CSV table of C-alpha atoms and ligand atoms in Angstrom, one decimal:
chain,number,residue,atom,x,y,z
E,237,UNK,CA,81.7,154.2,123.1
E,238,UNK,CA,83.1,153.5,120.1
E,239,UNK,CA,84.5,149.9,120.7
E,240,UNK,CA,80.8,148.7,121.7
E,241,UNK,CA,79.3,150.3,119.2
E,242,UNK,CA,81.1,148.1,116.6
E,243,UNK,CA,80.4,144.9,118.6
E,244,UNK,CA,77.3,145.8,118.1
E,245,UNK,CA,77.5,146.5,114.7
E,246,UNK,CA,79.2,143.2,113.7
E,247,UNK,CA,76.1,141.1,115.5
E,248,UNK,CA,73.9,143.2,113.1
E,249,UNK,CA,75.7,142.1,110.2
E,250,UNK,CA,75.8,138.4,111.0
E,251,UNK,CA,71.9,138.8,111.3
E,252,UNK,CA,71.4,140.3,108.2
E,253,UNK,CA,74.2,138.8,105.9
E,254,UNK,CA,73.7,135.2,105.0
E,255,UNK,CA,77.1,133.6,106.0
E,256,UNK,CA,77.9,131.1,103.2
E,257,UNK,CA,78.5,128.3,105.8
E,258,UNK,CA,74.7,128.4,106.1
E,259,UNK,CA,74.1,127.5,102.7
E,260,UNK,CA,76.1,124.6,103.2
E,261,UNK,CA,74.9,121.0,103.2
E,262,UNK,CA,74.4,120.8,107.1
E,263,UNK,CA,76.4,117.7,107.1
E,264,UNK,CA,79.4,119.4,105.6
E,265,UNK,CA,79.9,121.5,108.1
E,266,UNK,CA,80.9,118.3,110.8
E,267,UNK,CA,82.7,116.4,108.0
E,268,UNK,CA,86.5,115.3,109.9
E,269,UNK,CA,88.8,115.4,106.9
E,270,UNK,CA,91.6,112.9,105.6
E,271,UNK,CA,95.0,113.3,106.7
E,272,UNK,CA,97.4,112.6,104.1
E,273,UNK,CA,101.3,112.0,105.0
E,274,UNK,CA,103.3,115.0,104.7
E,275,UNK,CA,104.8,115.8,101.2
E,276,UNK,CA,108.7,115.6,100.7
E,277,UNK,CA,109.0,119.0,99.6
E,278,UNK,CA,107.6,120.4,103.0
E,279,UNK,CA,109.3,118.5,105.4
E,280,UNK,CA,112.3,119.1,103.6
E,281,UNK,CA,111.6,123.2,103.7
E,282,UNK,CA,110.8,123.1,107.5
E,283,UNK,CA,113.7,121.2,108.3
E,284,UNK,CA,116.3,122.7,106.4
E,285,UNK,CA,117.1,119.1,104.3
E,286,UNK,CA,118.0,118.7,100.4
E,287,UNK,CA,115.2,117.2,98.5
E,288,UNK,CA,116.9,114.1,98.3
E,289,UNK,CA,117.8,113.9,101.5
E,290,UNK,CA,113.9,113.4,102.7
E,291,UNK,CA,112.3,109.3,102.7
E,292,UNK,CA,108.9,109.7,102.5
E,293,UNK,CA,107.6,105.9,104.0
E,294,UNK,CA,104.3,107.8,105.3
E,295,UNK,CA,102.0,106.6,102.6
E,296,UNK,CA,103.0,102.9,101.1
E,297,UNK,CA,103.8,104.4,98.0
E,298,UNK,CA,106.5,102.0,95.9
E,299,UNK,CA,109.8,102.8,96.6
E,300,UNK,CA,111.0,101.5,93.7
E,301,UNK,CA,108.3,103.7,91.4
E,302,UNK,CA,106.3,102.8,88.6
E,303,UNK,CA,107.4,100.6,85.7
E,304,UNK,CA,109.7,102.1,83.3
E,305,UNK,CA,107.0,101.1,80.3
E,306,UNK,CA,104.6,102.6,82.4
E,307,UNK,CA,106.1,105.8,82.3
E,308,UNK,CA,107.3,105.7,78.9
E,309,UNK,CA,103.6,104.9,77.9
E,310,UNK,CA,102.1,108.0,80.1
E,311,UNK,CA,104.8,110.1,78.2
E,312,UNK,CA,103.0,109.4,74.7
E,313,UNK,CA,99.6,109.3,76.0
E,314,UNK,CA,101.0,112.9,76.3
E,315,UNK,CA,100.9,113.9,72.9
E,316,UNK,CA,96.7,112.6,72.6
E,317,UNK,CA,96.4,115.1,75.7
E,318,UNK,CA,94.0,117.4,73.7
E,319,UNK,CA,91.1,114.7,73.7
E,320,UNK,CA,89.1,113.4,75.8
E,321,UNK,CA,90.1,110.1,77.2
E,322,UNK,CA,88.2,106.8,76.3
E,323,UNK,CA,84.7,107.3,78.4
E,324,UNK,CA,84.7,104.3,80.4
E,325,UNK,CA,88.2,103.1,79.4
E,326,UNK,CA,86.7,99.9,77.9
E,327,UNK,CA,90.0,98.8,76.4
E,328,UNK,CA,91.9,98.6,80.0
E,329,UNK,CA,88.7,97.3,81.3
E,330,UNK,CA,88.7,94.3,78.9
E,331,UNK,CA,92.6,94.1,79.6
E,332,UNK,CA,92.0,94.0,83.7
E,333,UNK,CA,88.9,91.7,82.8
E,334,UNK,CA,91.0,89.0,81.0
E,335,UNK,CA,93.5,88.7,83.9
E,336,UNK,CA,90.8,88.2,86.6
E,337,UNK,CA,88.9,85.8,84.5
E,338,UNK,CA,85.7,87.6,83.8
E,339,UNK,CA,84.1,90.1,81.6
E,340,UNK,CA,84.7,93.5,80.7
E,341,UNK,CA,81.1,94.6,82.4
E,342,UNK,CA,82.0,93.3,85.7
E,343,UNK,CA,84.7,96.4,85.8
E,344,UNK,CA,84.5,100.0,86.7
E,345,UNK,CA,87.6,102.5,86.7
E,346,UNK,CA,87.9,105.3,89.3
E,347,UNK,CA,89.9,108.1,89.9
E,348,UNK,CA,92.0,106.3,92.7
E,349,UNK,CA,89.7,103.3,94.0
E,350,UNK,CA,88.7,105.7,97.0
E,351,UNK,CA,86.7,107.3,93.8
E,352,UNK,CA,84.8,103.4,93.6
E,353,UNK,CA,84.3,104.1,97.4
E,354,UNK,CA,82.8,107.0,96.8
E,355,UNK,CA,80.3,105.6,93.9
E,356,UNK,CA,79.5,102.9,96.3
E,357,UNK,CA,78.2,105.8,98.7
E,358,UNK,CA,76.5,107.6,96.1
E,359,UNK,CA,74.9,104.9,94.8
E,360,UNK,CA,73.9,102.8,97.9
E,361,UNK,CA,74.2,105.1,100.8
E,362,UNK,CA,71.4,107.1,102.7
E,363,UNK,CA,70.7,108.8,105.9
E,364,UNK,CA,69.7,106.1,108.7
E,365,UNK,CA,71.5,103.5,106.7
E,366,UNK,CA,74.3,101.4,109.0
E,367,UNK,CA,77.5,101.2,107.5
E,368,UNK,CA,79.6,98.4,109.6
E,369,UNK,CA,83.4,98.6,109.3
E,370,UNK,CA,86.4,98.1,111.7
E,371,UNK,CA,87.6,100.5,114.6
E,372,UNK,CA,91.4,100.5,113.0
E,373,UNK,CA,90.0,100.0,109.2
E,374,UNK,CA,91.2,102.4,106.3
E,375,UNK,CA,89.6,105.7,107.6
E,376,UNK,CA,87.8,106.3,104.0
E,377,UNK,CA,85.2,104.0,104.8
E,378,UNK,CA,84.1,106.3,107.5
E,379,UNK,CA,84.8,109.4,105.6
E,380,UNK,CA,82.4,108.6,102.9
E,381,UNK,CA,79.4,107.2,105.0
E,382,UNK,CA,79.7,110.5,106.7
E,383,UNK,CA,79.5,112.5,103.5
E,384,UNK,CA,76.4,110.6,102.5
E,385,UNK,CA,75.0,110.9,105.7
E,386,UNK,CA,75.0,107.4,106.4
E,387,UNK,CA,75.8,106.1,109.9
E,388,UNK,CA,79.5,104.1,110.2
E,389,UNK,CA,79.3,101.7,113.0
E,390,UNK,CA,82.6,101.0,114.0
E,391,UNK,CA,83.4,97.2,115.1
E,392,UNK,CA,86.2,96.3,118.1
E,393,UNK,CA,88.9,94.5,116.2
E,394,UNK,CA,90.9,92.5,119.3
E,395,UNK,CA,94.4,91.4,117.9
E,396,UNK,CA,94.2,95.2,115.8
E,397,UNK,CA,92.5,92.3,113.3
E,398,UNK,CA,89.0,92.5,111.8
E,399,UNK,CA,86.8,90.0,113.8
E,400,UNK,CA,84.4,88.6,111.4
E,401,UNK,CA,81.8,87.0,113.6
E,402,UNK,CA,81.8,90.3,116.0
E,403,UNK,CA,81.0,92.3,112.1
E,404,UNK,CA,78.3,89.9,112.0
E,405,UNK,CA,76.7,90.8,115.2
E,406,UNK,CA,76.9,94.1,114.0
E,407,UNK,CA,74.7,93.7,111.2
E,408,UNK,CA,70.9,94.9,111.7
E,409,UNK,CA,67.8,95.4,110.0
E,410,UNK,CA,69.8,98.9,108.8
E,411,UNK,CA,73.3,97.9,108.0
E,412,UNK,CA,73.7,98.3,104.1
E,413,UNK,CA,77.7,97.6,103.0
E,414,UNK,CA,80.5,96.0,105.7
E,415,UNK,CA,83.8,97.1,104.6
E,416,UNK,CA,86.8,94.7,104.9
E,417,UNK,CA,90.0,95.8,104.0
E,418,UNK,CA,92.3,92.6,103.6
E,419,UNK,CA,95.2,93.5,104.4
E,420,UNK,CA,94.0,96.3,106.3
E,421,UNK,CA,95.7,100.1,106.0
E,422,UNK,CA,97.1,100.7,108.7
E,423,UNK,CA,97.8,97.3,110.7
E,424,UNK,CA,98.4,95.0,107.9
E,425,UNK,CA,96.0,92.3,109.6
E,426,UNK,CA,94.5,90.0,106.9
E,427,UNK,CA,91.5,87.6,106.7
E,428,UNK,CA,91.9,84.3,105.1
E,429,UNK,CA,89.9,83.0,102.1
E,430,UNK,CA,88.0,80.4,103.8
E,431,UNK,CA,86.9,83.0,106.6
E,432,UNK,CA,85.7,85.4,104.1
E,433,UNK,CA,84.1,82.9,102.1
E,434,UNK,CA,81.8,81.9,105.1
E,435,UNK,CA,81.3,85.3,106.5
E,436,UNK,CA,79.7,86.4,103.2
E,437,UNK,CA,77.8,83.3,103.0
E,438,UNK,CA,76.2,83.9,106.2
E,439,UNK,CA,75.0,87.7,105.0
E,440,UNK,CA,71.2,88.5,104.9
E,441,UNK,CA,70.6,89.9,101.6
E,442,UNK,CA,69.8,93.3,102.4
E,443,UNK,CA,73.8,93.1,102.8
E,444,UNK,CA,76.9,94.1,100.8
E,445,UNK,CA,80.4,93.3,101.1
E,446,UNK,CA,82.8,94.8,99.9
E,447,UNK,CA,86.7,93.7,100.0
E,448,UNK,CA,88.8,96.2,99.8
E,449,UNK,CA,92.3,94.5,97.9
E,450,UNK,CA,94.9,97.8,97.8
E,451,UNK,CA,97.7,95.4,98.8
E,452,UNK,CA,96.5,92.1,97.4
E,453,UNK,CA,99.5,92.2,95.1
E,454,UNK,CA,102.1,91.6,97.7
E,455,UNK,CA,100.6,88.5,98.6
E,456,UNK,CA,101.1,85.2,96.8
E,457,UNK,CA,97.6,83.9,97.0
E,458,UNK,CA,95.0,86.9,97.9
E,459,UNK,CA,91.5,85.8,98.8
E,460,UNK,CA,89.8,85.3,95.2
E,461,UNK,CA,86.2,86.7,95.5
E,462,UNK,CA,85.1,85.6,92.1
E,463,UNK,CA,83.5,82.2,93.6
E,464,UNK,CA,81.1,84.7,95.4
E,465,UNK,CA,80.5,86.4,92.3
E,466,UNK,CA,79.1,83.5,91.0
E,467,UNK,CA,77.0,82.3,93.3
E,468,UNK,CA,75.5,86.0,93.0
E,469,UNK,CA,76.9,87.1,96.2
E,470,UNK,CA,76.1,90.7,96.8
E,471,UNK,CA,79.9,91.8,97.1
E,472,UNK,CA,82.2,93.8,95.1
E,473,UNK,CA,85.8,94.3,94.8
E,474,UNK,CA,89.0,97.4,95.0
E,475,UNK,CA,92.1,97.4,93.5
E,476,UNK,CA,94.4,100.1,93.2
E,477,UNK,CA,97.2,101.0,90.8
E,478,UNK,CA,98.6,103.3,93.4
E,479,UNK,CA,100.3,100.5,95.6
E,480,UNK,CA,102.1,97.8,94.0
E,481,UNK,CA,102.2,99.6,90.7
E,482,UNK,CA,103.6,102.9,91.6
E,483,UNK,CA,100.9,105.1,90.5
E,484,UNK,CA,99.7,106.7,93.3
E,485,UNK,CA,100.0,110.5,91.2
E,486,UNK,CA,97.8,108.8,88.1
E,487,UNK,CA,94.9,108.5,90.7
E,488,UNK,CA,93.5,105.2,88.9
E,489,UNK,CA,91.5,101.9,90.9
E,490,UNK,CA,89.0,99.9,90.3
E,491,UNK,CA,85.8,97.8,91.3
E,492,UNK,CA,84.3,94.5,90.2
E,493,UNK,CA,81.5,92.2,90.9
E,494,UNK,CA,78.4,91.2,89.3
E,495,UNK,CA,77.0,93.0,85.8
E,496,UNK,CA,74.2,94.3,88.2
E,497,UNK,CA,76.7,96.0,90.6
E,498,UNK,CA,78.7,97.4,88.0
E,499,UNK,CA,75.8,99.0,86.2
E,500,UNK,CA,74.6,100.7,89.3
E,501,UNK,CA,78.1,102.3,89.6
E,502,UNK,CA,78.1,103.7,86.3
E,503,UNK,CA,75.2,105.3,86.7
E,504,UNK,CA,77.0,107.8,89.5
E,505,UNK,CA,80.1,108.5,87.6
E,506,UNK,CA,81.4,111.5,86.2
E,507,UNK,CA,81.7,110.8,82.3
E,508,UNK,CA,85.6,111.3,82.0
E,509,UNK,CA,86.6,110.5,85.5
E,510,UNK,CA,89.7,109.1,84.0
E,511,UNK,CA,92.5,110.8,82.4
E,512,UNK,CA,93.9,109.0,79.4
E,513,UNK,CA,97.3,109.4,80.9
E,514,UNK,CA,96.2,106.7,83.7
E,515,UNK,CA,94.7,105.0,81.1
E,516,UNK,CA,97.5,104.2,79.2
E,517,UNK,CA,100.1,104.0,81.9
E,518,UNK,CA,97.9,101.3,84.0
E,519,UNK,CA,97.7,99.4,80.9
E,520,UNK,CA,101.5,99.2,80.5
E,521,UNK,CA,101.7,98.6,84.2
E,522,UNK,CA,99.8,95.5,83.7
E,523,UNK,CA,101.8,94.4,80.9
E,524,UNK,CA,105.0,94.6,83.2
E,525,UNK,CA,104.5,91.5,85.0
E,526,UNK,CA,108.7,91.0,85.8
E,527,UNK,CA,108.6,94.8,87.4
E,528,UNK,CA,105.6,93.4,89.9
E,529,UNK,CA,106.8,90.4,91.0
E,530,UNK,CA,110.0,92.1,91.4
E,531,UNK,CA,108.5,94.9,93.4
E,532,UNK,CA,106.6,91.7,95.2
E,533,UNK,CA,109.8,90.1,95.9
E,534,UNK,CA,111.8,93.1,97.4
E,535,UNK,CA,108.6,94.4,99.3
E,536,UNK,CA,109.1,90.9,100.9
E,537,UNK,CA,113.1,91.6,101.8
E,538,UNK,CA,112.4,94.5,103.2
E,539,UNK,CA,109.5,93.4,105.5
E,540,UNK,CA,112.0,90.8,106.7
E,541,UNK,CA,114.5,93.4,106.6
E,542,UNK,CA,112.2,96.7,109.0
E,543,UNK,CA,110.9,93.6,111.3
E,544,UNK,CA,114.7,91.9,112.4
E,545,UNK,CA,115.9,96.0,112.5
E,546,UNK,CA,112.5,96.4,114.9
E,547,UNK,CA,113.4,93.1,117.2
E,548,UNK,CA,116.7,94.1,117.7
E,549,UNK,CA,115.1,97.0,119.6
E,550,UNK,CA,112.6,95.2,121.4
E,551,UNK,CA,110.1,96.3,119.4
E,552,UNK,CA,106.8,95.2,118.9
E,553,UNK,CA,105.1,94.8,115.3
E,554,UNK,CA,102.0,94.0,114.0
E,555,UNK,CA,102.8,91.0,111.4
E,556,UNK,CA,102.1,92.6,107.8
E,557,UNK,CA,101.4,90.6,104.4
E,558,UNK,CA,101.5,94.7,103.0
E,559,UNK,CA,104.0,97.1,102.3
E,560,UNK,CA,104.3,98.6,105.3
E,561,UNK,CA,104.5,97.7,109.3
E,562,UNK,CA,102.5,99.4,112.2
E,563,UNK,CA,105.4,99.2,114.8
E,564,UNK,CA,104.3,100.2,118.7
E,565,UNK,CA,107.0,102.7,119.3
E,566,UNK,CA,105.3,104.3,123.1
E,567,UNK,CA,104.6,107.5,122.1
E,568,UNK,CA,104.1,107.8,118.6
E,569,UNK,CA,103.1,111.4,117.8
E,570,UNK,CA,107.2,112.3,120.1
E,571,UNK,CA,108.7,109.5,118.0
E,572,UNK,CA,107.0,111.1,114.4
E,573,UNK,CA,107.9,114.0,115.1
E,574,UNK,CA,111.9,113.1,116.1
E,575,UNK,CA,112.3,110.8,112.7
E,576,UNK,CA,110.8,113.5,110.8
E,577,UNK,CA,113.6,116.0,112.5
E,578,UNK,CA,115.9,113.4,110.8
E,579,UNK,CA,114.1,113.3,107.7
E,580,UNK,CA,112.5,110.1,108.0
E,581,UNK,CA,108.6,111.2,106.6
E,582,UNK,CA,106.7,107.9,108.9
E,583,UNK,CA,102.9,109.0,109.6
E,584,UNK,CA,101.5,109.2,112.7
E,585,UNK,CA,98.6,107.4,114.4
E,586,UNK,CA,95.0,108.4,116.1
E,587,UNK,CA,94.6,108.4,119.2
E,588,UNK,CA,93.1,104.8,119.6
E,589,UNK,CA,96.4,103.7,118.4
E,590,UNK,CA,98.5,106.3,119.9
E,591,UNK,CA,101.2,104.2,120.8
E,592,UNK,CA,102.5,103.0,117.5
E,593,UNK,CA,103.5,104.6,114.2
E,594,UNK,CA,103.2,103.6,110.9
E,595,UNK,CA,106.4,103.1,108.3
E,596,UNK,CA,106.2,102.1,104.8
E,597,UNK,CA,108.6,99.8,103.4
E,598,UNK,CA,111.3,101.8,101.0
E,599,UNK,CA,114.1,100.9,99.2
E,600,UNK,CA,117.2,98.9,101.2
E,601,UNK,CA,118.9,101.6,101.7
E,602,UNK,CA,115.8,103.5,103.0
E,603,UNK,CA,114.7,101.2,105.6
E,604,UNK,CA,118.5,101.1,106.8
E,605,UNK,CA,118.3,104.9,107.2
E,606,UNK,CA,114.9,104.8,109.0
E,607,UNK,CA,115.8,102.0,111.2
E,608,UNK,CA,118.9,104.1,112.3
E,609,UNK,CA,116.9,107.1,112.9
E,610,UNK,CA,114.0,105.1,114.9
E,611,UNK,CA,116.9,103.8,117.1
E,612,UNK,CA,118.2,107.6,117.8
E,613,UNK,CA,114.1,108.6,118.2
E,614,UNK,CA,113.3,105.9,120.4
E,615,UNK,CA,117.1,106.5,122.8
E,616,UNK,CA,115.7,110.8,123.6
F,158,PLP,C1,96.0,103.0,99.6
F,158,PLP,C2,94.7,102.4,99.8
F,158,PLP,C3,93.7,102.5,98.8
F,158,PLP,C4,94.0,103.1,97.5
F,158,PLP,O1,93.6,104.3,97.3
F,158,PLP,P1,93.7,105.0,95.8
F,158,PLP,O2,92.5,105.9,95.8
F,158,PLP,O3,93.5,103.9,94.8
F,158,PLP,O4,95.0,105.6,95.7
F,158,PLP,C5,92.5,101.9,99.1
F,158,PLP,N1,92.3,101.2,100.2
F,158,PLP,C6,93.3,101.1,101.1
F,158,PLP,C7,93.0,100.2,102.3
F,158,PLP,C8,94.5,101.7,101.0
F,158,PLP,O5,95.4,101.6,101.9
C-alpha cells in the first residue's frame, strides 16, 4: 500500500539524513526562551486599534522617551555611520567613570546590560557550576546560566522579596555568581544598603555578586557598591540606558567593578559590540541631568498616581521603588488578555505568579487610561 510505503520511506530518510537539530549544541535544544511584551504595532493589527491608540506599559520603557539632546545627538552620530564606532567606547567610559567616582577601567559597555550578563556567563560560567538567584528574579539570570550550561538554583523569596540570608544558605562548594536585582524586574522589591553590604561581606571567596541596578535611577539613594569595590569584594555592577534614559531601541548597559573584573570581561567581547549611535546618544543622555530627574520625579507621581487608582479597587500591590507595579489582579493571563482587548499592552505573569500582572508606569494620561480599562477587566 502506498500510504505505508511512504511511512516507511520517511523513517528511512530520518536515519540516513542528518537532521540539523543534531548538530546542535545539545543544550540548545532545551533552552526556554525570553518573552518580550508584545510590540504596539501587533496588538494594534489584531485588534483593529490606530497606532496611537495602543499604551504599551508591558516593558518599563520611559513614557516620556529619551532626552531631546539624546536624540538630536544619535541623529548626527548618523552622518559618522560608515565607520566603525569607538572599540571599547573609551570616551563614554571615562564620562560614566567620572560620575561614579572611579576609573575608566573599572567600565565595560554592552549591547543592552543583558549583553554584560551574558560576558559574565561566558567568562565565569561552566557546566556543574551553581548559579544562586531568586524564584521571581529578572528571568535573564536563568536564561544565561542555562545557555552556558551552568546550573541556576532558584532561591524562595517570601514577601515576593529576595531573602538574603536564605541566598546564603544556598551557597555551596559549587555556587559561582548570586544575582540580586535591586529593585527586582518584576516585583519591584528592593534590598537596602546596609543588608547588601553584609551579605557580601559574609561571601566565601570562591563567590561573586553581582547587583543588578536597571532601575537604580528612580531611587534617591540606590545602594552604592563602590565601598565593596574597595575593599576588593568580588562583585560587579549593571546599569542600563534602557530604563530611566529612554533607550531601550540603542541596546546600550554597562558593568563595573574592580580593574581585574573588568579585564576578564573584555576578553569575551565582540570588538564593536557597540554602535556609535548608542555611543553618542548615552553620552548626551548623561549630559541631560534636568530630563532625569524630571523623568525621576514624574515616575514618582505616577507610582503614587497607579497605586491610589489600584486601592480604590481593592487591589493589592507589591510596593515598588521602580517604574512599574506588580498588581495581584486574580487571574492575570483573563485580565491581560481583556486590557489588551482595550488596548492597554500590560504583560503577563508565569505561572508562580499567576495571579498578578505587571503594568509599567506611563505618562498621566496613560495610567488614567489603564486604570479605567483594569476597572472594566477586573468588573467581566
Ligand atoms: C530592563 C532590565 C535590564 C536592562 O536590560 P537592557 O539589556 O539594558 O535593556 C536589566 N535588568 C533588569 C532587572 C531589567 O529589568
Amino acid at each position: 500500500m502506498l500510504f505505508l510505503d511512504q511511512i516507511e520511506l520517511i523513517k528511512y530518510y530520518e536515519i540516513i539524513i542528518m537532521k540539523l537539530s543534531h548538530l546542535a549544541n545539545s543544550r540548545i535544544l532545551d533552552q526556554p526562551t525570553y518573552q518580550p511584551g508584545k510590540p504596539i504595532e501587533v496588538v494594534a493589527d489584531q485588534y483593529g486599534f490606530r497606532i496611537d491608540e495602543v499604551c504599551k506599559l508591558a516593558s518599563n520603557e520611559n513614557p516620556w522617551g529619551a532626552s531631546p539632546n539624546a536624540i538630536e545627538a544619535g541623529k548626527k552620530a548618523l552622518e559618522n555611520v560608515h565607520r566603525y564606532p569607538e572599540g571599547s567606547g573609551s570616551t563614554l567610559r571615562k564620562k560614566i567613570a567620572n560620575l561614579h567616582g572611579l576609573t575608566s577601567e573599572q567600565f565595560i559597555l554592552g549591547n543592552g546590560s543583558n549583553e554584560v550578563i551574558e560576558l559574565l556567563g561566558h567568562v565565569f560560567m561552566q557546566p556543574g557550576d551553581e548559579i544562586i538567584l531568586g524564584e521571581h528574579a529578572f528571568v535573564v539570570y536563568k536564561l544565561v546560566s542555562l545557555l552556558m550550561g551552568a546550573t541556576p538554583v532558584a532561591v524562595e523569596m517570601p514577601g515576593l522579596r529576595h531573602d538574603l540570608e536564605k541566598m546564603r544558605d544556598a551557597i555551596t562548594e559549587k555556587t559561582k555568581l548570586i544575582f540580586l536585582p535591586s529593585p527586582n524586574n518584576p516585583t519591584g522589591t528592593c534590598n537596602s544598603e546596609d543588608e547588601i553590604y553584609s551579605f557580601v561581606r559574609s561571601l566565601p571567596e570562591h563567590v561573586i555578586f553581582c547587583l543588578d541596578e536597571a532601575y537604580a535611577e528612580y531611587s534617591q539613594d540606590p545602594p552604592d557598591l563602590k565601598p565593596l569595590i574597595a575593599e576588593g569584594r568580588k562583585v560587579i555592577g549593571l546599569r542600563t540606558f534602557s530604563k530611566i534614559h529612554g533607550l531601550a531601541g540603542l541596546r546600550i548597559g554597562y558593568g563595573y567593578g574592580s580593574p581585574e573584573m573588568i579585564d576578564l570581561l573584555q576578553l569575551s567581547r565582540q570588538p564593536f559590540n557597540l554602535n556609535s549611535i548608542a555611543l553618542a546618544s548615552a553620552s548626551a543622555a548623561l549630559d541631560d541631568e534636568d530630563w532625569v530627574s524630571q523623568c525621576r520625579r514624574r515616575n514618582a507621581a505616577g507610582l503614587v498616581q497607579v497605586e491610589t487608582g489600584c486601592k480604590k479597587m481593592d487591589l493589592e500591590i507589591i510596593p515598588s521603588r521602580a517604574n512599574f507595579l506588580l498588581i495581584k489582579v486574580g487571574q492575570g493571563q483573563k485580565v491581560f488578555e481583556s486590557l489588551q482587548e482595550r488596548g492597554i499592552i500590560s504583560r503577563p505573569m508565569p505561572p508562580s505568579l499567576g495571579q498578578y500582572i505587571r503594568l509599567s508606569i506611563g505618562t498621566e494620561e496613560e495610567n488614567d487610561r489603564s486604570l479605567e480599562a483594569l476597572n472594566v477587566s477586573l468588573c467581566n
